[in-house]
Coordinates of C-alpha atoms in Angstrom, one line a residue:
M1 CA 0.0 0.0 0.0
Q2 CA 1.2 3.5 -0.9
F3 CA 0.1 7.0 0.1
K4 CA -0.4 10.2 -2.0
H5 CA 0.3 12.3 1.0
P6 CA 2.5 10.2 3.3
E7 CA 3.6 13.3 5.3
L8 CA 0.2 13.4 7.0
L9 CA 1.0 10.0 8.6
Y10 CA 3.1 12.1 11.1
F11 CA -0.2 13.1 12.6
L12 CA -0.5 9.5 14.0
F13 CA 1.4 11.0 17.0
V14 CA -1.9 12.6 17.8
L15 CA -2.9 9.1 19.1
V16 CA -0.9 9.8 22.2
I17 CA -3.5 12.4 23.3
P18 CA -6.5 10.1 23.9
I19 CA -4.1 7.7 25.6
L20 CA -2.9 10.4 28.1
V21 CA -6.5 11.6 28.7
H22 CA -7.5 8.1 29.4
L23 CA -4.7 7.7 32.0
F24 CA -5.5 11.0 33.8
Q25 CA -9.1 9.8 34.2
L26 CA -8.0 6.9 36.4
R27 CA -8.9 8.4 39.9
R28 CA -9.0 6.7 43.2
F29 CA -12.3 5.9 44.9
K30 CA -13.1 7.6 48.1
K31 CA -14.6 5.6 51.0
E32 CA -18.0 6.5 52.1
Y33 CA -19.3 4.9 55.3
F34 CA -22.9 3.9 55.8
T35 CA -24.6 2.2 58.7
N36 CA -24.8 -1.0 56.8
V37 CA -23.0 -1.5 53.4
R38 CA -23.7 -5.3 53.3
F39 CA -26.4 -4.7 50.6
L40 CA -24.3 -2.4 48.5
K41 CA -21.1 -4.5 48.2
E42 CA -22.2 -6.5 45.1
L43 CA -23.4 -3.4 43.3
S44 CA -20.1 -1.6 43.9
I45 CA -18.0 -4.4 42.5
Q46 CA -20.1 -4.6 39.3
T47 CA -20.0 -0.8 38.7
R48 CA -16.3 -0.6 39.0
K49 CA -15.7 -3.4 36.5
S50 CA -18.2 -2.1 33.8
S51 CA -16.7 1.4 34.2
K52 CA -13.2 0.1 33.3
I53 CA -14.5 -1.9 30.3
K54 CA -16.3 1.2 29.0
K55 CA -13.2 3.4 29.2
W56 CA -11.0 0.8 27.5
L57 CA -13.6 0.4 24.7
L58 CA -13.9 4.2 24.3
L59 CA -10.1 4.5 24.1
A60 CA -9.8 1.8 21.5
T61 CA -12.6 3.2 19.3
R62 CA -11.2 6.7 19.5
L63 CA -7.7 5.5 18.6
L64 CA -9.1 3.5 15.7
L65 CA -11.2 6.5 14.7
L66 CA -8.3 8.9 14.6
T67 CA -6.1 6.4 12.9
A68 CA -8.7 5.8 10.1
L69 CA -9.2 9.6 9.8
I70 CA -5.5 10.4 9.4
I71 CA -5.0 7.5 6.9
T72 CA -8.0 8.8 4.9
F73 CA -6.4 12.2 4.5
A74 CA -3.1 10.5 3.5
Q75 CA -5.1 8.9 0.6
P76 CA -3.8 5.3 0.5
F77 CA -3.8 3.3 -2.7
F78 CA -2.4 0.1 -4.3
K79 CA -0.1 0.8 -7.3
A80 CA -1.4 0.0 -10.8
K81 CA 0.1 -3.1 -12.4
D82 CA 1.0 -1.1 -15.6
S83 CA 2.0 2.1 -13.8
K84 CA 5.1 2.6 -16.0
N85 CA 2.9 3.4 -19.0
I86 CA 0.5 5.8 -17.4
S87 CA 2.1 8.7 -19.2
N88 CA 2.0 7.1 -22.7
D89 CA 1.0 9.1 -25.7
M90 CA -2.0 7.8 -27.5
F91 CA -2.5 7.5 -31.3
I92 CA -5.6 6.3 -33.0
V93 CA -5.2 5.1 -36.6
L94 CA -8.5 5.0 -38.5
D95 CA -8.7 3.3 -41.9
N96 CA -11.2 5.3 -44.0
S97 CA -10.5 3.6 -47.3
Y98 CA -13.4 2.5 -49.5
S99 CA -13.3 -1.1 -48.2
M100 CA -14.6 0.2 -45.0
Q101 CA -17.8 1.0 -46.9
A102 CA -18.8 -2.7 -46.5
K103 CA -21.6 -3.4 -44.1
G104 CA -21.2 -5.2 -40.7
N105 CA -23.9 -6.2 -38.3
K106 CA -24.3 -2.6 -37.1
G107 CA -24.0 -0.8 -40.5
E108 CA -21.1 0.5 -42.6
L109 CA -17.8 -0.4 -40.9
L110 CA -16.4 3.2 -41.0
K111 CA -19.6 4.9 -39.8
R112 CA -19.8 2.4 -36.9
A113 CA -16.2 3.0 -36.0
V114 CA -16.7 6.7 -36.0
Q115 CA -19.7 6.4 -33.8
E116 CA -17.8 4.2 -31.3
L117 CA -15.0 6.9 -31.1
L118 CA -17.5 9.6 -30.4
E119 CA -19.4 7.6 -27.7
N120 CA -16.5 5.9 -25.9
T121 CA -13.5 8.1 -26.0
P122 CA -13.1 9.8 -22.5
E123 CA -13.4 13.5 -22.7
N124 CA -10.2 14.1 -20.8
Q125 CA -8.2 11.7 -23.0
T126 CA -5.5 13.4 -25.1
F127 CA -4.8 11.6 -28.4
S128 CA -3.7 12.0 -32.0
L129 CA -6.0 10.8 -34.8
I130 CA -4.5 9.6 -38.1
T131 CA -6.7 8.7 -41.1
N132 CA -5.7 7.9 -44.7
S133 CA -6.0 11.6 -45.6
E134 CA -6.1 13.7 -42.5
T135 CA -4.1 14.0 -39.2
Y136 CA -5.1 15.6 -35.9
W137 CA -2.3 16.0 -33.4
N138 CA -2.6 16.2 -29.6
T139 CA -6.3 16.8 -29.3
D140 CA -9.3 15.5 -27.5
I141 CA -12.7 14.1 -28.7
K142 CA -14.6 17.2 -27.7
S143 CA -12.3 19.5 -29.7
I144 CA -12.5 17.5 -33.0
Q145 CA -16.1 16.1 -32.6
K146 CA -17.3 17.9 -35.7
E147 CA -14.3 16.7 -37.8
V148 CA -14.7 13.1 -36.6
Q149 CA -18.4 13.2 -37.5
N150 CA -17.5 14.5 -41.1
I151 CA -14.9 11.8 -41.8
T152 CA -15.5 10.6 -45.3
Y153 CA -14.0 7.8 -47.4
S154 CA -10.6 8.4 -48.8
P155 CA -9.5 7.3 -52.3
L156 CA -6.2 6.4 -50.9
P157 CA -5.8 2.7 -49.9
F158 CA -4.9 2.1 -46.3
Q159 CA -1.1 2.2 -45.8
L160 CA 0.0 1.2 -42.4
E161 CA 3.6 2.1 -43.1
S162 CA 2.6 5.7 -43.7
A163 CA 0.7 5.9 -40.4
M164 CA 3.6 4.4 -38.5
A165 CA 6.0 6.8 -40.0
K166 CA 3.9 9.7 -38.9
I167 CA 3.7 8.3 -35.3
K168 CA 7.5 7.7 -35.2
S169 CA 8.1 11.2 -36.3
R170 CA 6.5 12.5 -33.1
K171 CA 9.4 12.5 -30.7
S172 CA 8.6 12.1 -27.1
A173 CA 10.1 10.7 -23.9
N174 CA 7.0 8.7 -23.3
N175 CA 6.1 5.4 -24.9
K176 CA 3.2 5.2 -27.3
D177 CA -0.2 3.5 -27.2
V178 CA -1.4 2.8 -30.8
I179 CA -5.0 1.8 -31.6
I180 CA -5.4 0.7 -35.2
I181 CA -9.0 0.4 -36.5
S182 CA -8.9 -1.4 -39.9
D183 CA -10.6 -4.2 -41.7
A184 CA -7.1 -5.5 -42.7
I185 CA -8.0 -5.7 -46.4
G186 CA -4.7 -6.1 -48.3
L187 CA -2.7 -6.1 -45.1
K188 CA 0.8 -7.7 -45.6
P189 CA 3.5 -8.9 -43.2
K190 CA 5.9 -6.3 -44.5
Q191 CA 3.5 -3.6 -43.4
L192 CA 3.3 -5.0 -39.9
K193 CA 7.1 -4.8 -39.6
S194 CA 6.8 -1.0 -39.6
I195 CA 5.2 -1.2 -36.1
D196 CA 7.7 -0.5 -33.5
G197 CA 8.0 -3.4 -31.0
N198 CA 8.0 -1.0 -28.0
F199 CA 4.6 0.4 -29.0
N200 CA 1.6 -0.8 -27.0
T201 CA -0.4 -1.7 -30.0
Y202 CA -4.1 -2.7 -30.3
F203 CA -5.9 -3.9 -33.4
I204 CA -9.7 -3.5 -33.9
T205 CA -10.7 -5.3 -37.1
P206 CA -14.4 -4.8 -38.0
E207 CA -15.6 -7.5 -40.4
A208 CA -18.1 -7.3 -43.2
E209 CA -21.1 -9.6 -43.1
Q210 CA -21.6 -9.8 -46.9
K211 CA -18.3 -10.2 -48.8
N212 CA -19.7 -10.7 -52.3
N213 CA -18.9 -7.8 -54.6
I214 CA -18.7 -6.8 -58.3
A215 CA -16.2 -4.2 -59.5
I216 CA -15.6 -2.5 -62.8
D217 CA -11.9 -3.0 -63.0
S218 CA -10.8 -1.2 -66.3
V219 CA -11.9 0.2 -69.6
Y220 CA -9.6 -0.2 -72.6
M221 CA -9.5 0.3 -76.4
N222 CA -10.3 -3.1 -77.8
Q223 CA -10.3 -2.2 -81.5
T224 CA -10.2 0.9 -83.7
L225 CA -12.4 0.8 -86.7
N226 CA -12.8 3.4 -89.5
D227 CA -15.6 5.3 -87.9
F228 CA -16.0 3.6 -84.5
Y229 CA -14.2 2.6 -81.5
E230 CA -14.8 -0.8 -79.8
I231 CA -14.0 -0.4 -76.2
G232 CA -13.8 -3.2 -73.7
V233 CA -15.0 -3.2 -70.1
N234 CA -13.4 -5.6 -67.7
L235 CA -15.4 -6.6 -64.7
K236 CA -14.4 -8.8 -61.7
S237 CA -16.7 -10.7 -59.4
Y238 CA -15.7 -11.6 -55.8
G239 CA -17.8 -14.4 -54.4
E240 CA -20.7 -16.1 -56.0
Q241 CA -22.9 -14.2 -58.4
D242 CA -25.9 -16.0 -59.7
N243 CA -27.9 -13.1 -61.3
A244 CA -27.2 -11.0 -64.4
I245 CA -26.5 -7.4 -63.6
P246 CA -27.2 -4.4 -65.7
I247 CA -24.4 -2.2 -67.0
G248 CA -24.8 1.1 -68.7
L249 CA -22.6 3.3 -70.8
Y250 CA -22.9 7.1 -70.4
N251 CA -21.5 10.0 -72.5
N252 CA -21.8 13.4 -70.9
N253 CA -24.2 11.9 -68.4
K254 CA -26.6 10.6 -71.2
L255 CA -27.2 6.9 -71.5
V256 CA -25.9 5.6 -74.9
A257 CA -26.0 1.8 -74.3
K258 CA -27.2 -0.7 -71.8
T259 CA -26.9 -4.5 -71.5
L260 CA -26.8 -7.3 -69.0
V261 CA -23.7 -9.1 -67.7
K262 CA -23.8 -12.7 -66.6
F263 CA -20.7 -14.1 -64.7
K264 CA -19.6 -17.6 -65.7
K265 CA -16.2 -17.0 -64.1
S266 CA -14.7 -14.5 -61.7
E267 CA -13.6 -12.2 -64.5
T268 CA -15.5 -11.2 -67.7
A269 CA -15.4 -8.5 -70.4
I270 CA -18.1 -6.8 -72.4
N271 CA -17.6 -4.6 -75.5
F272 CA -19.4 -1.4 -76.6
T273 CA -19.1 0.3 -80.0
I274 CA -19.0 4.1 -79.9
P275 CA -18.5 6.7 -82.6
K276 CA -14.9 7.8 -83.3
K277 CA -15.1 11.2 -81.7
D278 CA -14.6 12.8 -78.3
F279 CA -16.1 10.8 -75.4
N280 CA -16.3 12.0 -71.8
G281 CA -18.4 9.6 -69.7
Y282 CA -18.5 6.4 -67.6
V283 CA -19.7 2.9 -67.3
S284 CA -21.9 2.0 -64.3
I285 CA -23.3 -1.2 -62.7
N286 CA -25.8 -1.8 -59.9
D287 CA -24.3 -3.7 -57.1
A288 CA -25.5 -3.7 -53.5
S289 CA -22.1 -4.4 -51.8
L290 CA -19.3 -1.8 -52.2
T291 CA -20.5 1.1 -54.2
Y292 CA -17.3 3.0 -54.9
D293 CA -16.2 0.5 -57.6
N294 CA -19.5 0.5 -59.4
T295 CA -18.6 3.4 -61.7
Y296 CA -15.6 3.8 -64.0
Y297 CA -14.9 7.2 -65.5
F298 CA -13.0 7.5 -68.8
S299 CA -12.3 9.9 -71.6
I300 CA -11.3 9.4 -75.3
T301 CA -10.0 12.3 -77.4
K302 CA -10.9 12.5 -81.0
P303 CA -8.0 11.0 -82.9
E304 CA -5.3 13.2 -84.4
K305 CA -2.7 12.2 -86.7
T306 CA 0.4 10.9 -85.1
N307 CA 3.7 12.5 -86.1
V308 CA 6.4 9.9 -86.9
I309 CA 9.9 10.4 -88.4
S310 CA 12.4 7.6 -89.3
I311 CA 16.1 8.5 -89.4
G312 CA 18.1 6.3 -91.7
K313 CA 18.7 5.4 -95.2
T314 CA 15.5 5.6 -97.4
E315 CA 15.9 2.2 -99.0
K316 CA 15.9 0.6 -95.6
S317 CA 12.8 2.5 -94.4
G318 CA 10.3 1.7 -97.2
F319 CA 8.4 -0.8 -95.1
L320 CA 7.5 2.0 -92.6
T321 CA 5.6 3.9 -95.3
R322 CA 3.2 1.0 -95.7
I323 CA 2.6 1.0 -91.9
Y324 CA 2.4 4.7 -91.1
T325 CA -0.3 5.6 -93.7
T326 CA -1.4 9.1 -94.4
E327 CA -4.9 8.5 -93.0
E328 CA -3.5 8.2 -89.5
F329 CA 0.1 9.4 -89.5
N330 CA 2.2 12.3 -90.6
Y331 CA 5.2 10.2 -91.5
S332 CA 8.5 11.3 -93.0
N333 CA 12.0 9.9 -93.5
S334 CA 15.3 11.7 -93.2
T335 CA 18.9 10.8 -93.4
I336 CA 21.3 11.7 -90.6
E337 CA 22.9 14.3 -92.9
T338 CA 19.6 16.0 -93.8
L339 CA 17.9 15.9 -90.5
D340 CA 16.4 19.1 -89.2
Y341 CA 16.9 19.0 -85.4
N342 CA 14.0 21.5 -84.9
T343 CA 11.5 18.9 -86.1
I344 CA 12.4 16.4 -83.4
E345 CA 10.3 18.0 -80.6
K346 CA 7.2 18.0 -82.9
Q347 CA 7.2 14.2 -83.2
D348 CA 5.3 11.6 -81.3
A349 CA 7.6 8.8 -82.3
I350 CA 11.1 8.5 -83.8
V351 CA 12.5 5.4 -85.5
L352 CA 16.4 5.1 -85.6
N353 CA 16.9 2.7 -88.4
E354 CA 20.3 1.2 -88.6
L355 CA 22.3 4.3 -88.0
E356 CA 26.1 3.7 -88.3
N357 CA 26.9 6.6 -86.1
L358 CA 25.1 8.8 -83.5
P359 CA 26.2 12.4 -83.3
Q360 CA 26.3 13.8 -79.8
A361 CA 23.8 16.6 -80.8
L362 CA 21.3 13.8 -81.9
V363 CA 21.8 12.0 -78.6
T364 CA 21.2 15.1 -76.6
N365 CA 18.0 16.0 -78.5
L366 CA 16.7 12.4 -78.3
K367 CA 17.2 12.2 -74.5
S368 CA 15.1 15.4 -74.2
F369 CA 12.5 14.0 -76.6
V370 CA 12.0 10.8 -74.6
E371 CA 11.8 12.8 -71.3
K372 CA 9.0 14.9 -72.8
G373 CA 6.9 11.9 -73.7
G374 CA 8.1 10.8 -77.2
N375 CA 8.5 7.1 -78.1
L376 CA 11.8 6.0 -79.5
V377 CA 12.5 2.9 -81.6
F378 CA 16.1 1.8 -82.0
I379 CA 17.1 -0.7 -84.8
P380 CA 20.9 -1.4 -84.6
S381 CA 23.3 -1.4 -87.5
A382 CA 25.7 -4.2 -88.1
E383 CA 28.4 -1.6 -89.0
S384 CA 28.0 0.6 -85.9
K385 CA 30.5 0.6 -83.0
I386 CA 29.2 -1.3 -80.1
T387 CA 30.9 1.1 -77.6
D388 CA 29.1 4.1 -79.2
T389 CA 25.8 2.3 -79.3
N390 CA 26.0 1.2 -75.7
R391 CA 26.9 4.7 -74.6
F392 CA 23.8 5.9 -76.4
L393 CA 21.5 3.2 -75.0
G394 CA 22.9 3.8 -71.4
T395 CA 21.4 7.2 -71.6
F396 CA 17.9 5.7 -71.3
G397 CA 18.4 2.8 -68.9
Q398 CA 20.2 -0.4 -68.1
I399 CA 20.5 -2.1 -71.5
Q400 CA 23.5 -2.9 -73.6
L401 CA 24.4 -4.7 -76.8
G402 CA 26.8 -7.7 -76.5
T403 CA 28.8 -9.5 -79.2
N404 CA 27.5 -9.7 -82.8
Q405 CA 26.4 -13.3 -83.4
N406 CA 26.4 -14.8 -86.9
A407 CA 23.8 -17.4 -86.5
N408 CA 20.4 -18.1 -88.0
K409 CA 17.8 -17.9 -85.2
L410 CA 14.0 -18.1 -85.2
I411 CA 11.8 -15.6 -83.3
T412 CA 9.4 -18.0 -81.5
K413 CA 8.1 -16.5 -78.3
I414 CA 5.6 -13.6 -77.9
A415 CA 4.8 -11.8 -74.7
F416 CA 1.0 -11.7 -75.3
Q417 CA 0.3 -9.7 -72.2
H418 CA 2.6 -6.8 -73.4
P419 CA 0.6 -3.6 -74.2
L420 CA 1.9 -3.7 -77.7
F421 CA -0.2 -6.8 -78.3
Q422 CA -3.3 -5.6 -76.5
S423 CA -6.4 -6.5 -78.7
V424 CA -4.1 -8.0 -81.4
F425 CA -4.6 -11.6 -80.7
E426 CA -8.0 -13.2 -79.8
K427 CA -6.2 -16.2 -78.4
K428 CA -2.6 -17.3 -78.0
I429 CA -1.0 -18.7 -81.2
D430 CA 1.3 -21.7 -80.9
N431 CA 2.1 -22.4 -84.6
F432 CA 2.7 -19.7 -87.2
Q433 CA 5.5 -19.0 -89.6
Y434 CA 8.3 -17.8 -87.4
P435 CA 10.5 -14.9 -88.6
N436 CA 14.2 -15.3 -88.4
T437 CA 17.4 -13.3 -88.3
K438 CA 20.8 -14.2 -89.8
Q439 CA 22.8 -12.0 -87.6
N440 CA 22.0 -10.5 -84.2
F441 CA 23.5 -8.8 -81.1
E442 CA 23.1 -10.2 -77.7
L443 CA 20.8 -7.9 -75.7
K444 CA 21.9 -7.5 -72.1
T445 CA 19.0 -6.2 -69.9
T446 CA 16.8 -7.0 -67.0
N447 CA 13.8 -5.7 -68.8
P448 CA 11.3 -8.4 -70.0
A449 CA 11.4 -9.4 -73.6
I450 CA 8.5 -8.5 -75.9
L451 CA 9.7 -11.0 -78.6
S452 CA 12.3 -13.8 -77.9
Y453 CA 14.4 -16.2 -79.9
E454 CA 14.0 -20.0 -79.7
D455 CA 17.0 -20.0 -77.2
Q456 CA 15.1 -17.6 -74.9
S457 CA 17.4 -14.7 -75.7
C458 CA 15.8 -11.4 -76.4
F459 CA 14.9 -10.0 -79.8
L460 CA 12.8 -6.9 -78.8
T461 CA 12.5 -5.3 -75.4
S462 CA 11.6 -1.8 -74.1
I463 CA 12.7 0.7 -71.5
Q464 CA 9.7 2.3 -70.0
N465 CA 9.5 5.6 -68.1
Q466 CA 6.5 7.4 -66.8
V467 CA 5.5 9.0 -70.0
S468 CA 7.2 7.2 -72.9
N469 CA 9.0 4.1 -74.1
V470 CA 12.3 3.3 -75.8
Y471 CA 12.0 0.1 -77.9
V472 CA 15.3 -1.8 -78.7
F473 CA 15.8 -4.5 -81.3
A474 CA 18.6 -7.0 -81.1
A475 CA 19.2 -7.2 -84.9
P476 CA 18.9 -5.2 -88.1
I477 CA 15.5 -6.1 -89.8
N478 CA 16.5 -5.2 -93.4
K479 CA 15.6 -7.9 -95.9
M480 CA 19.2 -8.9 -96.2
N481 CA 19.3 -10.0 -92.6
S482 CA 15.8 -10.9 -91.7
N483 CA 12.3 -11.8 -93.1
F484 CA 10.7 -9.9 -90.1
Q485 CA 9.3 -7.3 -92.5
N486 CA 7.2 -10.1 -94.1
S487 CA 5.9 -11.3 -90.7
P488 CA 2.3 -10.5 -89.7
L489 CA 3.8 -9.1 -86.4
I490 CA 5.5 -6.2 -87.9
V491 CA 2.3 -4.1 -88.5
P492 CA 0.8 -4.2 -85.0
I493 CA 4.3 -3.8 -83.4
F494 CA 5.4 -0.7 -85.3
Y495 CA 1.9 0.7 -85.3
N496 CA 1.5 0.5 -81.5
M497 CA 5.1 1.6 -80.9
A498 CA 4.3 4.9 -82.5
Q499 CA 1.1 5.5 -80.6
S500 CA 0.9 7.5 -77.3
V501 CA -1.8 6.0 -75.1
Q502 CA -2.4 9.5 -73.6
K503 CA -3.1 10.8 -77.0
T504 CA -5.0 8.1 -78.7
G505 CA -6.2 5.6 -76.1
V506 CA -8.6 5.5 -73.2
N507 CA -7.8 8.1 -70.6
A508 CA -8.5 7.0 -67.0
I509 CA -6.1 7.8 -64.2
K510 CA -6.1 6.2 -60.7
I511 CA -6.2 8.7 -57.9
G512 CA -3.1 8.6 -55.8
E513 CA -0.8 7.0 -58.3
N514 CA 0.6 10.4 -59.4
Q515 CA 1.1 9.3 -63.0
P516 CA 2.4 12.1 -65.1
F517 CA 0.1 13.4 -67.9
L518 CA 1.1 15.3 -71.0
V519 CA -1.1 18.0 -72.6
D520 CA -0.3 19.4 -76.0
T521 CA -0.6 23.2 -75.6
N522 CA 1.6 26.2 -75.7
M523 CA 1.9 28.0 -72.4
S524 CA 3.6 31.3 -71.3
K525 CA 5.5 31.4 -68.0
D526 CA 2.7 33.3 -66.2
E527 CA -0.1 30.9 -67.4
I528 CA -1.3 27.9 -65.4
L529 CA -3.5 24.9 -66.1
E530 CA -6.5 24.2 -63.8
V531 CA -8.3 20.9 -63.4
K532 CA -12.0 21.2 -62.5
N533 CA -15.6 20.0 -62.8
N534 CA -18.8 21.1 -61.2
D535 CA -17.9 19.7 -57.8
E536 CA -14.2 20.2 -57.4
K537 CA -11.2 22.1 -58.8
F538 CA -7.4 22.1 -58.1
I539 CA -4.2 23.2 -59.6
P540 CA -1.8 20.3 -60.4
T541 CA 1.9 20.4 -60.4
Q542 CA 2.9 21.4 -63.9
Q543 CA 6.1 21.7 -66.0
I544 CA 6.3 23.5 -69.4
L545 CA 8.1 21.3 -72.0
N546 CA 8.2 23.4 -75.2
N547 CA 4.9 22.7 -76.9
K548 CA 3.7 20.4 -74.1
V549 CA 2.9 20.7 -70.4
K550 CA 3.6 17.8 -68.0
L551 CA 1.0 17.5 -65.2
Q552 CA 1.2 15.5 -62.0
F553 CA -1.8 15.3 -59.7
D554 CA -0.4 14.0 -56.4
D555 CA -3.3 12.8 -54.3
Y556 CA -5.9 14.9 -56.1
P557 CA -8.8 14.9 -56.9
I558 CA -10.6 13.8 -53.8
F559 CA -13.6 12.4 -55.7
A560 CA -13.6 10.3 -59.0
G561 CA -15.2 11.8 -62.0
N562 CA -14.8 13.4 -65.4
F563 CA -12.8 16.7 -65.4
G564 CA -11.6 19.3 -67.8
I565 CA -8.1 20.7 -68.1
Y566 CA -8.6 24.5 -68.4
K567 CA -6.3 27.2 -69.7
K568 CA -8.2 30.2 -68.3
D569 CA -11.8 29.5 -69.6
E570 CA -10.7 27.3 -72.5
V571 CA -11.0 23.5 -72.2
V572 CA -7.6 22.1 -73.3
R573 CA -8.3 18.4 -72.7
N574 CA -10.8 16.2 -71.0
I575 CA -9.4 13.8 -68.3
S576 CA -11.0 11.2 -66.0
F577 CA -10.1 9.9 -62.6
N578 CA -11.0 6.8 -60.7
Y579 CA -10.6 5.2 -57.3
N580 CA -8.0 2.5 -57.0
R581 CA -9.7 -1.0 -57.1
S582 CA -7.1 -2.7 -54.8
E583 CA -9.7 -3.0 -52.0
S584 CA -12.6 -4.5 -54.0
N585 CA -12.0 -8.0 -52.8
L586 CA -13.5 -8.3 -49.3
E587 CA -12.1 -11.8 -49.0
Q588 CA -8.6 -10.6 -48.8
S589 CA -8.8 -9.5 -45.2
Q590 CA -5.5 -10.6 -43.5
S591 CA -6.6 -10.4 -39.9
Q592 CA -5.0 -13.8 -39.2
L593 CA -1.6 -12.0 -39.5
L594 CA -2.4 -10.2 -36.2
S595 CA -1.9 -13.2 -33.9
D596 CA 1.1 -11.6 -32.3
Y597 CA -0.8 -8.4 -31.5
K598 CA -3.6 -7.4 -29.1
V599 CA -6.9 -7.8 -31.1
V600 CA -9.9 -6.4 -29.4
K601 CA -13.5 -6.0 -30.4
S602 CA -14.2 -2.4 -29.7
I603 CA -12.7 0.9 -28.8
D604 CA -14.5 0.8 -25.5
S605 CA -12.8 -2.4 -24.4
V606 CA -9.4 -0.7 -25.1
F607 CA -10.1 2.2 -22.9
N608 CA -11.6 0.0 -20.2
S609 CA -8.4 -2.2 -20.3
L610 CA -6.1 0.8 -20.1
L611 CA -8.1 2.3 -17.3
S612 CA -8.1 -0.9 -15.2
D613 CA -4.4 -1.6 -15.8
R614 CA -3.2 1.9 -15.2
S615 CA -5.5 3.2 -12.5
N616 CA -4.3 3.0 -8.9
D617 CA -6.7 1.2 -6.5
E618 CA -7.5 4.1 -4.2
I619 CA -8.8 2.7 -0.9
W620 CA -9.2 5.9 1.1
K621 CA -13.0 5.5 0.9
I622 CA -12.7 2.4 2.9
F623 CA -11.0 4.3 5.7
V624 CA -13.8 7.0 5.5
I625 CA -16.3 4.2 6.2
L626 CA -14.1 2.8 9.0
T627 CA -14.0 6.4 10.5
L628 CA -17.8 6.6 10.4
L629 CA -18.1 3.0 11.8
F630 CA -15.8 3.8 14.8
L631 CA -17.7 7.0 15.5
F632 CA -20.9 5.1 15.5
L633 CA -19.5 2.5 17.8
E634 CA -18.4 5.2 20.3
V635 CA -21.8 6.5 20.4
L636 CA -23.3 3.0 21.1
I637 CA -20.7 2.4 23.7
Q638 CA -21.6 5.8 25.5
K639 CA -25.3 4.9 25.5
L640 CA -25.3 1.2 26.1
V641 CA -22.3 0.5 28.3
K642 CA -22.8 1.7 31.9

């Protein structure tokens, strides 16, 4: 037992006073003589005995009364079993990603978690609240009651490492209590390693009752026809889906097509045909589970001719004329001697076709061209110096040419999943007339092959950055060295290598991925581009690149939708944003990984546990009761004992 005010125990010396008073009251009896005391003798003996007992009882009760009273003011207590963590700093991490939109037995998981915070957090408890998008440091529930009530779903997936980094950045001499409220969707062991082992960590993992869900995963360009686009919509089903669901296609909020989708397997695709012009709309389904992934926004810009130039000898570039036709491309060819360097920045794609030497001025211009979003195709020359070629390729990434091999080799393997072959093959082809090369360089790279030889060595690969690609062949493809020009592969490969997805494909950006986006427009230094729709607007990070502007959106916008990129009041380009679909699968909760942590059912149980473990057992009330009891006993002794 310990005391809050142990100095008051010195007053126990006061107990000497009633003892002294008791001793001074022990007087001698005087003798009184009567004519006959025989009848009073027995009464006298009884009176003296009872008087002594009464005085001793009164002394004992008064001593106990004073002792209990003094101990009461000294405030005795038993020390808490977790007393060393009484001064801990508290942090509450609340997952407000869209998977928390699922419904539990008491409603939506996030709304229920917010309600429990408001109802069960003690008003005098200081804590910091961290959500996916907001942070409130050193506050209390009363101060941020309105903010907590207004917590909405964040387009950013729950990142435990990010929350832990914020907590660790708060330097303090005290240890930390961390309460993590999350459904554990997508949680990985690597993320759990970010939790400091010294933290007193609690997990609350609300669970969805209904885990079936249907999500629109992506929209892509399936086929380009003369006057129409055929777009594909990819849908994923999580759990059993017996009924067909309606899906609608909207352009500028007007319904243009509608059909039913029946799931025979977990993933299915459906196609829509739309006119070949500007499209700014979305596809939508009706699904009663998660609603955030029921709509997918996308934009398509009316096609413009793609600018392509090939640099090399005219006689070796004739095959490109048949691929880059005048209906879709502005194609030209130039030799290295006649090249106008000012035309480079105006191109969408450049083909370096078997150049024997690469002037430094050309290398510098091509590096800038790729950084600004242009695609580059490199076909090596058998006569070029390998050291010069490798110096040039090293400008763009980790890829080098090895020795020149004089061996006839067949090109037999196709990476069907590569974007170059998207919508090219309806199914995988195992037997077709394989093209070959008579002479090739060894390609040394860690990048995956697009086309491979029969010995698994690489024939075509790419170096990809955020806005463009550099495609590298392992061999010259002139007719003297290869029959690749006669292969059916050559048309889709060179056609797609020249295309910019941002310029000719489906435009749909995931919020939070911060993917750069290029806009063709001329800007002065004082002008800015703004992204907005009827509900939201923001100014993205932007960099002027000659006749283009590179935009980066960070974590904006807050809500998915179709937007316009504005220069003053002029719409430069339509753009669409969508929520990340990584949390659509409610079956991927990883709560089993939390076996080494304290997992509790509610926020209320956490606070009750902390209160019981860290509160001292104050027992001064017991001594108050004892004081009153001894006072009552003294009164009884005074009245009842003679």
